[in-house]
């Protein structure tokens, strides 16, 4: 049986706990500190289109095959205003603006993704 | 394996299931999906420290499967197993080095358990966004893991030398 005292704190404990807390703190900062995106990419069966986030506008996707979606950009946020899909998940989704966030209307095959500028260069 | 050992492991498994049940009665106070105190892990720690890795692994698998069927459901079994495997592997490795206290072993176990669950959730849902929960789960895992580790340490110390539950003759 083990004779050493496993209840005593050791030096290595401190390192590993500190490492974990640092890792968590950095990860929290990375998640919270995500930048606001610059433009949105709207993908639908009509193709792929980009719209700047800083000007308010209304984007209507009215596609006979896959239904109707109305996307609104206002105050730097994007939201799905209307959709004729059965589950309405996209309409209930909170407005997004951070890089990488997205609103998806799966039944109508409409994907709205927020992107920031420096990603555009790598994106083809 | 001695009959005595088998009996004791059976009793420990039951104790683990009871603790799982007790935990399911405690209303979840934090709005973090996957947050658990992990009371039943006291049993896993006990087996890991007083028996061996293999037995701890077996107890963990049985505990997850049985408590899944009894209290929580199939999806809990999938997530629980994924988390449990990560947890036991990391804990046995750390314990083997003899460099760490039981609190830290338990803490890394809790964190890797959370990580395993996220990996399982990722495989099920195919959504990378799920890993956004990891930082929060590291923090909750650190707190609950250290606490459960400390409790396990006390329990192991008290029971190690009692004639009632001594495993000296395993």
PDB file of C-alpha atoms in Angstrom:
ATOM      1  CA  UNK A   1       0.000   0.000   0.000  1.00  0.00           C
ATOM      2  CA  UNK A   2       1.079   3.547  -0.592  1.00  0.00           C
ATOM      3  CA  UNK A   3       2.945   5.020   2.293  1.00  0.00           C
ATOM      4  CA  UNK A   4       3.567   8.538   1.004  1.00  0.00           C
ATOM      5  CA  UNK A   5       1.101  11.180   2.024  1.00  0.00           C
ATOM      6  CA  UNK A   6      -1.114  11.923  -0.944  1.00  0.00           C
ATOM      7  CA  UNK A   7      -3.037  14.598   0.956  1.00  0.00           C
ATOM      8  CA  UNK A   8      -0.014  16.885   1.212  1.00  0.00           C
ATOM      9  CA  UNK A   9       0.436  19.624  -1.353  1.00  0.00           C
ATOM     10  CA  UNK A  10       3.521  19.235  -3.493  1.00  0.00           C
ATOM     11  CA  UNK A  11       5.387  21.644  -5.690  1.00  0.00           C
ATOM     12  CA  UNK A  12       4.218  20.022  -8.907  1.00  0.00           C
ATOM     13  CA  UNK A  13       0.611  20.599  -7.814  1.00  0.00           C
ATOM     14  CA  UNK A  14       1.105  24.310  -7.811  1.00  0.00           C
ATOM     15  CA  UNK A  15       2.521  24.263 -11.327  1.00  0.00           C
ATOM     16  CA  UNK A  16      -0.288  22.202 -12.773  1.00  0.00           C
ATOM     17  CA  UNK A  17      -3.043  24.219 -11.071  1.00  0.00           C
ATOM     18  CA  UNK A  18      -1.449  27.483 -12.170  1.00  0.00           C
ATOM     19  CA  UNK A  19      -1.085  26.140 -15.712  1.00  0.00           C
ATOM     20  CA  UNK A  20      -4.757  25.140 -15.811  1.00  0.00           C
ATOM     21  CA  UNK A  21      -5.939  28.501 -14.494  1.00  0.00           C
ATOM     22  CA  UNK A  22      -3.721  30.373 -16.967  1.00  0.00           C
ATOM     23  CA  UNK A  23      -4.984  28.208 -19.811  1.00  0.00           C
ATOM     24  CA  UNK A  24      -8.578  28.871 -18.779  1.00  0.00           C
ATOM     25  CA  UNK A  25      -7.956  32.609 -18.461  1.00  0.00           C
ATOM     26  CA  UNK A  26      -6.340  32.808 -21.903  1.00  0.00           C
ATOM     27  CA  UNK A  27      -9.134  30.759 -23.429  1.00  0.00           C
ATOM     28  CA  UNK A  28     -11.769  32.985 -21.800  1.00  0.00           C
ATOM     29  CA  UNK A  29     -10.014  36.065 -23.163  1.00  0.00           C
ATOM     30  CA  UNK A  30      -9.856  34.526 -26.631  1.00  0.00           C
ATOM     31  CA  UNK A  31     -13.539  33.711 -26.593  1.00  0.00           C
ATOM     32  CA  UNK A  32     -14.716  36.974 -25.054  1.00  0.00           C
ATOM     33  CA  UNK A  33     -12.256  39.123 -26.926  1.00  0.00           C
ATOM     34  CA  UNK A  34     -13.387  38.065 -30.349  1.00  0.00           C
ATOM     35  CA  UNK A  35     -13.439  41.017 -32.644  1.00  0.00           C
ATOM     36  CA  UNK A  36     -16.514  42.408 -34.227  1.00  0.00           C
ATOM     37  CA  UNK A  37     -16.760  41.175 -37.783  1.00  0.00           C
ATOM     38  CA  UNK A  38     -16.482  43.511 -40.768  1.00  0.00           C
ATOM     39  CA  UNK A  39     -18.870  41.956 -43.226  1.00  0.00           C
ATOM     40  CA  UNK A  40     -21.245  39.046 -43.574  1.00  0.00           C
ATOM     41  CA  UNK A  41     -21.308  36.275 -46.091  1.00  0.00           C
ATOM     42  CA  UNK A  42     -24.757  35.119 -47.113  1.00  0.00           C
ATOM     43  CA  UNK A  43     -24.832  31.749 -48.763  1.00  0.00           C
ATOM     44  CA  UNK A  44     -27.988  30.421 -50.328  1.00  0.00           C
ATOM     45  CA  UNK A  45     -29.014  28.445 -53.359  1.00  0.00           C
ATOM     46  CA  UNK A  46     -28.766  31.782 -55.190  1.00  0.00           C
ATOM     47  CA  UNK A  47     -25.040  31.789 -54.549  1.00  0.00           C
ATOM     48  CA  UNK A  48     -22.683  33.588 -52.217  1.00  0.00           C
ATOM     49  CA  UNK A  49     -22.909  37.293 -51.473  1.00  0.00           C
ATOM     50  CA  UNK A  50     -21.095  39.674 -49.139  1.00  0.00           C
ATOM     51  CA  UNK A  51     -22.528  42.683 -47.330  1.00  0.00           C
ATOM     52  CA  UNK A  52     -20.742  45.168 -45.090  1.00  0.00           C
ATOM     53  CA  UNK A  53     -21.834  45.178 -41.476  1.00  0.00           C
ATOM     54  CA  UNK A  54     -21.532  48.928 -40.951  1.00  0.00           C
ATOM     55  CA  UNK A  55     -24.367  49.978 -43.236  1.00  0.00           C
ATOM     56  CA  UNK A  56     -27.936  49.143 -42.372  1.00  0.00           C
ATOM     57  CA  UNK A  57     -29.815  47.217 -44.998  1.00  0.00           C
ATOM     58  CA  UNK A  58     -32.360  44.562 -45.736  1.00  0.00           C
ATOM     59  CA  UNK A  59     -31.467  41.438 -47.664  1.00  0.00           C
ATOM     60  CA  UNK A  60     -34.307  39.418 -49.083  1.00  0.00           C
ATOM     61  CA  UNK A  61     -33.759  35.951 -50.384  1.00  0.00           C
ATOM     62  CA  UNK A  62     -36.830  34.877 -52.247  1.00  0.00           C
ATOM     63  CA  UNK A  63     -36.101  31.654 -53.915  1.00  0.00           C
ATOM     64  CA  UNK A  64     -38.989  29.658 -55.330  1.00  0.00           C
ATOM     65  CA  UNK A  65     -37.287  26.382 -54.545  1.00  0.00           C
ATOM     66  CA  UNK A  66     -36.257  26.998 -50.961  1.00  0.00           C
ATOM     67  CA  UNK A  67     -38.537  29.614 -49.516  1.00  0.00           C
ATOM     68  CA  UNK A  68     -38.284  33.152 -48.254  1.00  0.00           C
ATOM     69  CA  UNK A  69     -35.771  34.737 -45.859  1.00  0.00           C
ATOM     70  CA  UNK A  70     -35.382  38.331 -44.786  1.00  0.00           C
ATOM     71  CA  UNK A  71     -32.043  39.264 -43.216  1.00  0.00           C
ATOM     72  CA  UNK A  72     -31.615  42.659 -41.581  1.00  0.00           C
ATOM     73  CA  UNK A  73     -28.371  44.464 -40.799  1.00  0.00           C
ATOM     74  CA  UNK A  74     -28.837  47.254 -38.286  1.00  0.00           C
ATOM     75  CA  UNK A  75     -26.544  48.919 -35.741  1.00  0.00           C
ATOM     76  CA  UNK A  76     -23.766  46.515 -36.673  1.00  0.00           C
ATOM     77  CA  UNK A  77     -25.817  43.420 -35.874  1.00  0.00           C
ATOM     78  CA  UNK A  78     -27.277  40.876 -38.256  1.00  0.00           C
ATOM     79  CA  UNK A  79     -30.531  39.116 -37.582  1.00  0.00           C
ATOM     80  CA  UNK A  80     -32.979  36.936 -39.428  1.00  0.00           C
ATOM     81  CA  UNK A  81     -36.126  38.985 -39.472  1.00  0.00           C
ATOM     82  CA  UNK A  82     -38.432  36.603 -41.281  1.00  0.00           C
ATOM     83  CA  UNK A  83     -38.325  33.127 -42.688  1.00  0.00           C
ATOM     84  CA  UNK A  84     -40.968  30.747 -43.909  1.00  0.00           C
ATOM     85  CA  UNK A  85     -39.178  27.696 -42.582  1.00  0.00           C
ATOM     86  CA  UNK A  86     -41.110  25.359 -40.272  1.00  0.00           C
ATOM     87  CA  UNK A  87     -38.867  25.487 -37.192  1.00  0.00           C
ATOM     88  CA  UNK A  88     -38.153  29.256 -37.087  1.00  0.00           C
ATOM     89  CA  UNK A  89     -34.864  28.566 -35.287  1.00  0.00           C
ATOM     90  CA  UNK A  90     -33.064  31.170 -37.367  1.00  0.00           C
ATOM     91  CA  UNK A  91     -35.615  33.853 -36.495  1.00  0.00           C
ATOM     92  CA  UNK A  92     -35.305  33.071 -32.800  1.00  0.00           C
ATOM     93  CA  UNK A  93     -31.501  33.209 -32.980  1.00  0.00           C
ATOM     94  CA  UNK A  94     -30.096  36.257 -31.219  1.00  0.00           C
ATOM     95  CA  UNK A  95     -28.583  38.982 -33.433  1.00  0.00           C
ATOM     96  CA  UNK A  96     -24.878  38.363 -34.109  1.00  0.00           C
ATOM     97  CA  UNK A  97     -21.904  40.584 -34.835  1.00  0.00           C
ATOM     98  CA  UNK A  98     -18.731  38.808 -33.661  1.00  0.00           C
ATOM     99  CA  UNK A  99     -16.257  37.237 -36.063  1.00  0.00           C
ATOM    100  CA  UNK A 100     -17.166  33.612 -36.677  1.00  0.00           C
ATOM    101  CA  UNK A 101     -20.726  33.800 -35.418  1.00  0.00           C
ATOM    102  CA  UNK A 102     -23.427  32.587 -37.732  1.00  0.00           C
ATOM    103  CA  UNK A 103     -27.147  32.228 -38.241  1.00  0.00           C
ATOM    104  CA  UNK A 104     -28.277  29.242 -40.197  1.00  0.00           C
ATOM    105  CA  UNK A 105     -31.664  28.497 -41.687  1.00  0.00           C
ATOM    106  CA  UNK A 106     -31.214  24.846 -42.497  1.00  0.00           C
ATOM    107  CA  UNK A 107     -34.593  24.124 -44.170  1.00  0.00           C
ATOM    108  CA  UNK A 108     -34.167  27.015 -46.605  1.00  0.00           C
ATOM    109  CA  UNK A 109     -30.415  26.413 -47.021  1.00  0.00           C
ATOM    110  CA  UNK A 110     -29.458  29.935 -46.024  1.00  0.00           C
ATOM    111  CA  UNK A 111     -26.187  30.473 -44.147  1.00  0.00           C
ATOM    112  CA  UNK A 112     -25.216  33.851 -42.722  1.00  0.00           C
ATOM    113  CA  UNK A 113     -21.674  34.069 -41.321  1.00  0.00           C
ATOM    114  CA  UNK A 114     -19.879  37.063 -39.834  1.00  0.00           C
ATOM    115  CA  UNK A 115     -16.316  37.461 -41.092  1.00  0.00           C
ATOM    116  CA  UNK A 116     -13.546  39.927 -40.303  1.00  0.00           C
ATOM    117  CA  UNK A 117     -11.250  41.510 -42.870  1.00  0.00           C
ATOM    118  CA  UNK A 118      -8.002  39.680 -42.283  1.00  0.00           C
ATOM    119  CA  UNK A 119      -9.766  36.407 -42.881  1.00  0.00           C
ATOM    120  CA  UNK A 120     -10.768  37.539 -46.335  1.00  0.00           C
ATOM    121  CA  UNK A 121      -7.228  37.320 -47.617  1.00  0.00           C
ATOM    122  CA  UNK A 122      -6.910  33.679 -46.757  1.00  0.00           C
ATOM    123  CA  UNK A 123     -10.449  32.894 -47.798  1.00  0.00           C
ATOM    124  CA  UNK A 124     -11.001  31.887 -51.369  1.00  0.00           C
TER     125      UNK A 124
ATOM    126  CA  UNK B   1      -9.318 -12.178  -7.576  1.00  0.00           C
ATOM    127  CA  UNK B   2     -10.348 -12.956  -4.054  1.00  0.00           C
ATOM    128  CA  UNK B   3     -14.024 -13.222  -3.180  1.00  0.00           C
ATOM    129  CA  UNK B   4     -13.417 -10.535  -0.604  1.00  0.00           C
ATOM    130  CA  UNK B   5     -12.156  -8.129  -3.243  1.00  0.00           C
ATOM    131  CA  UNK B   6     -15.062  -8.864  -5.561  1.00  0.00           C
ATOM    132  CA  UNK B   7     -17.527  -8.257  -2.735  1.00  0.00           C
ATOM    133  CA  UNK B   8     -15.874  -5.011  -1.763  1.00  0.00           C
ATOM    134  CA  UNK B   9     -15.774  -3.728  -5.315  1.00  0.00           C
ATOM    135  CA  UNK B  10     -19.459  -4.610  -5.627  1.00  0.00           C
ATOM    136  CA  UNK B  11     -20.260  -2.625  -2.499  1.00  0.00           C
ATOM    137  CA  UNK B  12     -18.183   0.274  -3.776  1.00  0.00           C
ATOM    138  CA  UNK B  13     -20.006   0.194  -7.114  1.00  0.00           C
ATOM    139  CA  UNK B  14     -23.341   0.375  -5.262  1.00  0.00           C
ATOM    140  CA  UNK B  15     -22.043   3.273  -3.225  1.00  0.00           C
ATOM    141  CA  UNK B  16     -21.012   5.014  -6.440  1.00  0.00           C
ATOM    142  CA  UNK B  17     -24.512   4.508  -7.875  1.00  0.00           C
ATOM    143  CA  UNK B  18     -26.102   5.882  -4.707  1.00  0.00           C
ATOM    144  CA  UNK B  19     -23.857   8.933  -4.898  1.00  0.00           C
ATOM    145  CA  UNK B  20     -24.792   9.387  -8.575  1.00  0.00           C
ATOM    146  CA  UNK B  21     -28.432   9.299  -7.510  1.00  0.00           C
ATOM    147  CA  UNK B  22     -27.868  11.755  -4.663  1.00  0.00           C
ATOM    148  CA  UNK B  23     -26.155  14.049  -7.107  1.00  0.00           C
ATOM    149  CA  UNK B  24     -29.039  13.846  -9.576  1.00  0.00           C
ATOM    150  CA  UNK B  25     -31.289  15.125  -6.768  1.00  0.00           C
ATOM    151  CA  UNK B  26     -29.233  18.269  -6.267  1.00  0.00           C
ATOM    152  CA  UNK B  27     -30.663  20.965  -8.519  1.00  0.00           C
ATOM    153  CA  UNK B  28     -28.021  22.297 -10.887  1.00  0.00           C
ATOM    154  CA  UNK B  29     -27.148  25.743  -9.669  1.00  0.00           C
ATOM    155  CA  UNK B  30     -24.883  26.883 -12.453  1.00  0.00           C
ATOM    156  CA  UNK B  31     -26.181  27.481 -15.941  1.00  0.00           C
ATOM    157  CA  UNK B  32     -23.282  25.653 -17.542  1.00  0.00           C
ATOM    158  CA  UNK B  33     -24.245  22.577 -19.511  1.00  0.00           C
ATOM    159  CA  UNK B  34     -22.313  19.589 -18.266  1.00  0.00           C
ATOM    160  CA  UNK B  35     -21.625  21.022 -14.833  1.00  0.00           C
ATOM    161  CA  UNK B  36     -21.500  18.319 -12.179  1.00  0.00           C
ATOM    162  CA  UNK B  37     -20.066  18.070  -8.704  1.00  0.00           C
ATOM    163  CA  UNK B  38     -18.955  14.505  -9.312  1.00  0.00           C
ATOM    164  CA  UNK B  39     -19.710  13.114  -5.855  1.00  0.00           C
ATOM    165  CA  UNK B  40     -19.589   9.545  -7.107  1.00  0.00           C
ATOM    166  CA  UNK B  41     -15.994  10.107  -8.172  1.00  0.00           C
ATOM    167  CA  UNK B  42     -15.000   9.721  -4.535  1.00  0.00           C
ATOM    168  CA  UNK B  43     -15.580   6.015  -5.131  1.00  0.00           C
ATOM    169  CA  UNK B  44     -13.521   6.041  -8.335  1.00  0.00           C
ATOM    170  CA  UNK B  45     -10.677   7.801  -6.507  1.00  0.00           C
ATOM    171  CA  UNK B  46     -10.928   5.313  -3.658  1.00  0.00           C
ATOM    172  CA  UNK B  47     -10.587   2.355  -6.022  1.00  0.00           C
ATOM    173  CA  UNK B  48      -7.813   4.084  -7.973  1.00  0.00           C
ATOM    174  CA  UNK B  49      -5.749   4.687  -4.840  1.00  0.00           C
ATOM    175  CA  UNK B  50      -6.444   1.539  -2.850  1.00  0.00           C
ATOM    176  CA  UNK B  51      -6.793  -0.952  -5.680  1.00  0.00           C
ATOM    177  CA  UNK B  52      -5.446  -0.366  -9.201  1.00  0.00           C
ATOM    178  CA  UNK B  53      -6.074   1.387 -12.507  1.00  0.00           C
ATOM    179  CA  UNK B  54      -7.822  -1.546 -14.106  1.00  0.00           C
ATOM    180  CA  UNK B  55     -10.311  -1.912 -11.276  1.00  0.00           C
ATOM    181  CA  UNK B  56     -10.930   1.833 -11.214  1.00  0.00           C
ATOM    182  CA  UNK B  57     -11.601   1.721 -14.942  1.00  0.00           C
ATOM    183  CA  UNK B  58     -14.047  -1.155 -14.592  1.00  0.00           C
ATOM    184  CA  UNK B  59     -15.877   0.498 -11.702  1.00  0.00           C
ATOM    185  CA  UNK B  60     -16.134   3.730 -13.712  1.00  0.00           C
ATOM    186  CA  UNK B  61     -17.567   1.997 -16.800  1.00  0.00           C
ATOM    187  CA  UNK B  62     -20.094   0.019 -14.768  1.00  0.00           C
ATOM    188  CA  UNK B  63     -21.064   3.076 -12.769  1.00  0.00           C
ATOM    189  CA  UNK B  64     -21.677   5.183 -15.885  1.00  0.00           C
ATOM    190  CA  UNK B  65     -23.634   2.456 -17.701  1.00  0.00           C
ATOM    191  CA  UNK B  66     -25.761   1.467 -14.708  1.00  0.00           C
ATOM    192  CA  UNK B  67     -26.482   5.002 -13.535  1.00  0.00           C
ATOM    193  CA  UNK B  68     -27.291   5.900 -17.142  1.00  0.00           C
ATOM    194  CA  UNK B  69     -29.889   3.158 -17.365  1.00  0.00           C
ATOM    195  CA  UNK B  70     -31.212   3.868 -13.886  1.00  0.00           C
ATOM    196  CA  UNK B  71     -31.370   7.666 -13.736  1.00  0.00           C
ATOM    197  CA  UNK B  72     -30.254   9.673 -16.716  1.00  0.00           C
ATOM    198  CA  UNK B  73     -30.576   7.991 -20.117  1.00  0.00           C
ATOM    199  CA  UNK B  74     -28.592   6.689 -23.080  1.00  0.00           C
ATOM    200  CA  UNK B  75     -27.033   9.979 -24.135  1.00  0.00           C
ATOM    201  CA  UNK B  76     -25.650  10.418 -20.626  1.00  0.00           C
ATOM    202  CA  UNK B  77     -23.978   7.016 -21.027  1.00  0.00           C
ATOM    203  CA  UNK B  78     -22.234   8.081 -24.231  1.00  0.00           C
ATOM    204  CA  UNK B  79     -20.990  11.367 -22.754  1.00  0.00           C
ATOM    205  CA  UNK B  80     -20.178   9.764 -19.416  1.00  0.00           C
ATOM    206  CA  UNK B  81     -18.095   7.014 -21.004  1.00  0.00           C
ATOM    207  CA  UNK B  82     -16.169   9.423 -23.204  1.00  0.00           C
ATOM    208  CA  UNK B  83     -15.449  11.637 -20.204  1.00  0.00           C
ATOM    209  CA  UNK B  84     -14.723   8.693 -17.927  1.00  0.00           C
ATOM    210  CA  UNK B  85     -12.148   7.132 -20.240  1.00  0.00           C
ATOM    211  CA  UNK B  86     -10.220  10.425 -20.543  1.00  0.00           C
ATOM    212  CA  UNK B  87     -10.521  10.931 -16.811  1.00  0.00           C
ATOM    213  CA  UNK B  88      -9.214   7.524 -15.736  1.00  0.00           C
ATOM    214  CA  UNK B  89      -6.360   7.521 -18.255  1.00  0.00           C
ATOM    215  CA  UNK B  90      -5.101  10.961 -17.192  1.00  0.00           C
ATOM    216  CA  UNK B  91      -5.562  10.267 -13.479  1.00  0.00           C
ATOM    217  CA  UNK B  92      -3.717   6.946 -13.569  1.00  0.00           C
ATOM    218  CA  UNK B  93      -0.839   8.516 -15.484  1.00  0.00           C
ATOM    219  CA  UNK B  94      -0.545  11.428 -13.042  1.00  0.00           C
ATOM    220  CA  UNK B  95      -0.857   9.172 -10.035  1.00  0.00           C
ATOM    221  CA  UNK B  96       1.880   6.928 -11.377  1.00  0.00           C
ATOM    222  CA  UNK B  97       4.395   9.774 -11.366  1.00  0.00           C
ATOM    223  CA  UNK B  98       3.899  10.171  -7.600  1.00  0.00           C
ATOM    224  CA  UNK B  99       4.558  13.877  -8.043  1.00  0.00           C
ATOM    225  CA  UNK B 100       1.087  15.130  -7.347  1.00  0.00           C
ATOM    226  CA  UNK B 101      -1.292  15.248  -4.426  1.00  0.00           C
ATOM    227  CA  UNK B 102      -4.657  13.563  -4.654  1.00  0.00           C
ATOM    228  CA  UNK B 103      -6.314  16.965  -5.065  1.00  0.00           C
ATOM    229  CA  UNK B 104      -4.435  17.672  -8.274  1.00  0.00           C
ATOM    230  CA  UNK B 105      -4.956  14.173  -9.618  1.00  0.00           C
ATOM    231  CA  UNK B 106      -8.680  14.589  -9.062  1.00  0.00           C
ATOM    232  CA  UNK B 107      -8.669  18.070 -10.580  1.00  0.00           C
ATOM    233  CA  UNK B 108      -6.957  16.998 -13.800  1.00  0.00           C
ATOM    234  CA  UNK B 109      -9.354  14.061 -13.846  1.00  0.00           C
ATOM    235  CA  UNK B 110     -12.326  16.423 -13.670  1.00  0.00           C
ATOM    236  CA  UNK B 111     -10.934  18.664 -16.392  1.00  0.00           C
ATOM    237  CA  UNK B 112     -10.118  15.791 -18.717  1.00  0.00           C
ATOM    238  CA  UNK B 113     -13.554  14.334 -18.013  1.00  0.00           C
ATOM    239  CA  UNK B 114     -15.089  17.585 -19.237  1.00  0.00           C
ATOM    240  CA  UNK B 115     -12.807  17.561 -22.246  1.00  0.00           C
ATOM    241  CA  UNK B 116     -13.826  14.000 -23.113  1.00  0.00           C
ATOM    242  CA  UNK B 117     -17.481  14.975 -22.917  1.00  0.00           C
ATOM    243  CA  UNK B 118     -16.899  17.904 -25.237  1.00  0.00           C
ATOM    244  CA  UNK B 119     -15.151  15.615 -27.716  1.00  0.00           C
ATOM    245  CA  UNK B 120     -18.140  13.250 -27.600  1.00  0.00           C
ATOM    246  CA  UNK B 121     -20.538  16.169 -28.026  1.00  0.00           C
ATOM    247  CA  UNK B 122     -18.463  17.376 -30.956  1.00  0.00           C
ATOM    248  CA  UNK B 123     -18.664  13.962 -32.623  1.00  0.00           C
ATOM    249  CA  UNK B 124     -22.438  13.834 -32.073  1.00  0.00           C
ATOM    250  CA  UNK B 125     -23.264  17.402 -33.072  1.00  0.00           C
ATOM    251  CA  UNK B 126     -20.431  18.187 -35.520  1.00  0.00           C
ATOM    252  CA  UNK B 127     -20.206  21.713 -34.198  1.00  0.00           C
ATOM    253  CA  UNK B 128     -16.837  23.224 -33.312  1.00  0.00           C
ATOM    254  CA  UNK B 129     -18.554  25.990 -31.350  1.00  0.00           C
ATOM    255  CA  UNK B 130     -19.108  23.472 -28.570  1.00  0.00           C
ATOM    256  CA  UNK B 131     -15.463  23.870 -27.509  1.00  0.00           C
ATOM    257  CA  UNK B 132     -16.300  27.433 -26.506  1.00  0.00           C
ATOM    258  CA  UNK B 133     -17.576  25.886 -23.295  1.00  0.00           C
ATOM    259  CA  UNK B 134     -14.174  24.456 -22.448  1.00  0.00           C
ATOM    260  CA  UNK B 135     -12.738  27.496 -20.597  1.00  0.00           C
ATOM    261  CA  UNK B 136     -15.725  27.611 -18.281  1.00  0.00           C
ATOM    262  CA  UNK B 137     -15.572  23.866 -17.792  1.00  0.00           C
ATOM    263  CA  UNK B 138     -11.878  24.119 -16.869  1.00  0.00           C
ATOM    264  CA  UNK B 139     -12.770  26.559 -14.111  1.00  0.00           C
ATOM    265  CA  UNK B 140     -15.674  24.515 -12.742  1.00  0.00           C
ATOM    266  CA  UNK B 141     -13.581  21.360 -13.117  1.00  0.00           C
ATOM    267  CA  UNK B 142     -10.744  22.917 -11.132  1.00  0.00           C
ATOM    268  CA  UNK B 143     -12.980  23.850  -8.221  1.00  0.00           C
ATOM    269  CA  UNK B 144     -15.056  20.661  -8.070  1.00  0.00           C
ATOM    270  CA  UNK B 145     -12.029  18.487  -8.833  1.00  0.00           C
ATOM    271  CA  UNK B 146      -9.914  19.910  -6.002  1.00  0.00           C
ATOM    272  CA  UNK B 147     -12.841  19.627  -3.585  1.00  0.00           C
ATOM    273  CA  UNK B 148     -13.684  16.035  -4.512  1.00  0.00           C
ATOM    274  CA  UNK B 149      -9.980  15.146  -4.428  1.00  0.00           C
ATOM    275  CA  UNK B 150      -9.665  16.519  -0.919  1.00  0.00           C
ATOM    276  CA  UNK B 151     -12.782  14.643   0.234  1.00  0.00           C
ATOM    277  CA  UNK B 152     -11.519  11.441  -1.379  1.00  0.00           C
ATOM    278  CA  UNK B 153      -8.177  11.863   0.348  1.00  0.00           C
ATOM    279  CA  UNK B 154      -9.835  12.132   3.750  1.00  0.00           C
ATOM    280  CA  UNK B 155     -12.109   9.160   3.049  1.00  0.00           C
ATOM    281  CA  UNK B 156      -9.223   7.017   1.830  1.00  0.00           C
ATOM    282  CA  UNK B 157      -7.085   7.896   4.837  1.00  0.00           C
ATOM    283  CA  UNK B 158      -9.817   7.084   7.306  1.00  0.00           C
ATOM    284  CA  UNK B 159     -10.849   3.838   5.642  1.00  0.00           C
ATOM    285  CA  UNK B 160      -7.359   2.621   4.774  1.00  0.00           C
ATOM    286  CA  UNK B 161      -6.644   1.626   8.338  1.00  0.00           C
ATOM    287  CA  UNK B 162     -10.102   0.629   9.502  1.00  0.00           C
ATOM    288  CA  UNK B 163     -10.631  -3.070   9.989  1.00  0.00           C
ATOM    289  CA  UNK B 164     -14.079  -2.766   8.451  1.00  0.00           C
ATOM    290  CA  UNK B 165     -13.003  -1.735   5.013  1.00  0.00           C
ATOM    291  CA  UNK B 166      -9.285  -2.232   4.943  1.00  0.00           C
ATOM    292  CA  UNK B 167      -7.984  -3.367   1.598  1.00  0.00           C
ATOM    293  CA  UNK B 168      -4.592  -4.326   2.980  1.00  0.00           C
ATOM    294  CA  UNK B 169      -5.178  -7.970   2.196  1.00  0.00           C
ATOM    295  CA  UNK B 170      -6.221  -7.446  -1.411  1.00  0.00           C
TER     296      UNK B 170
END
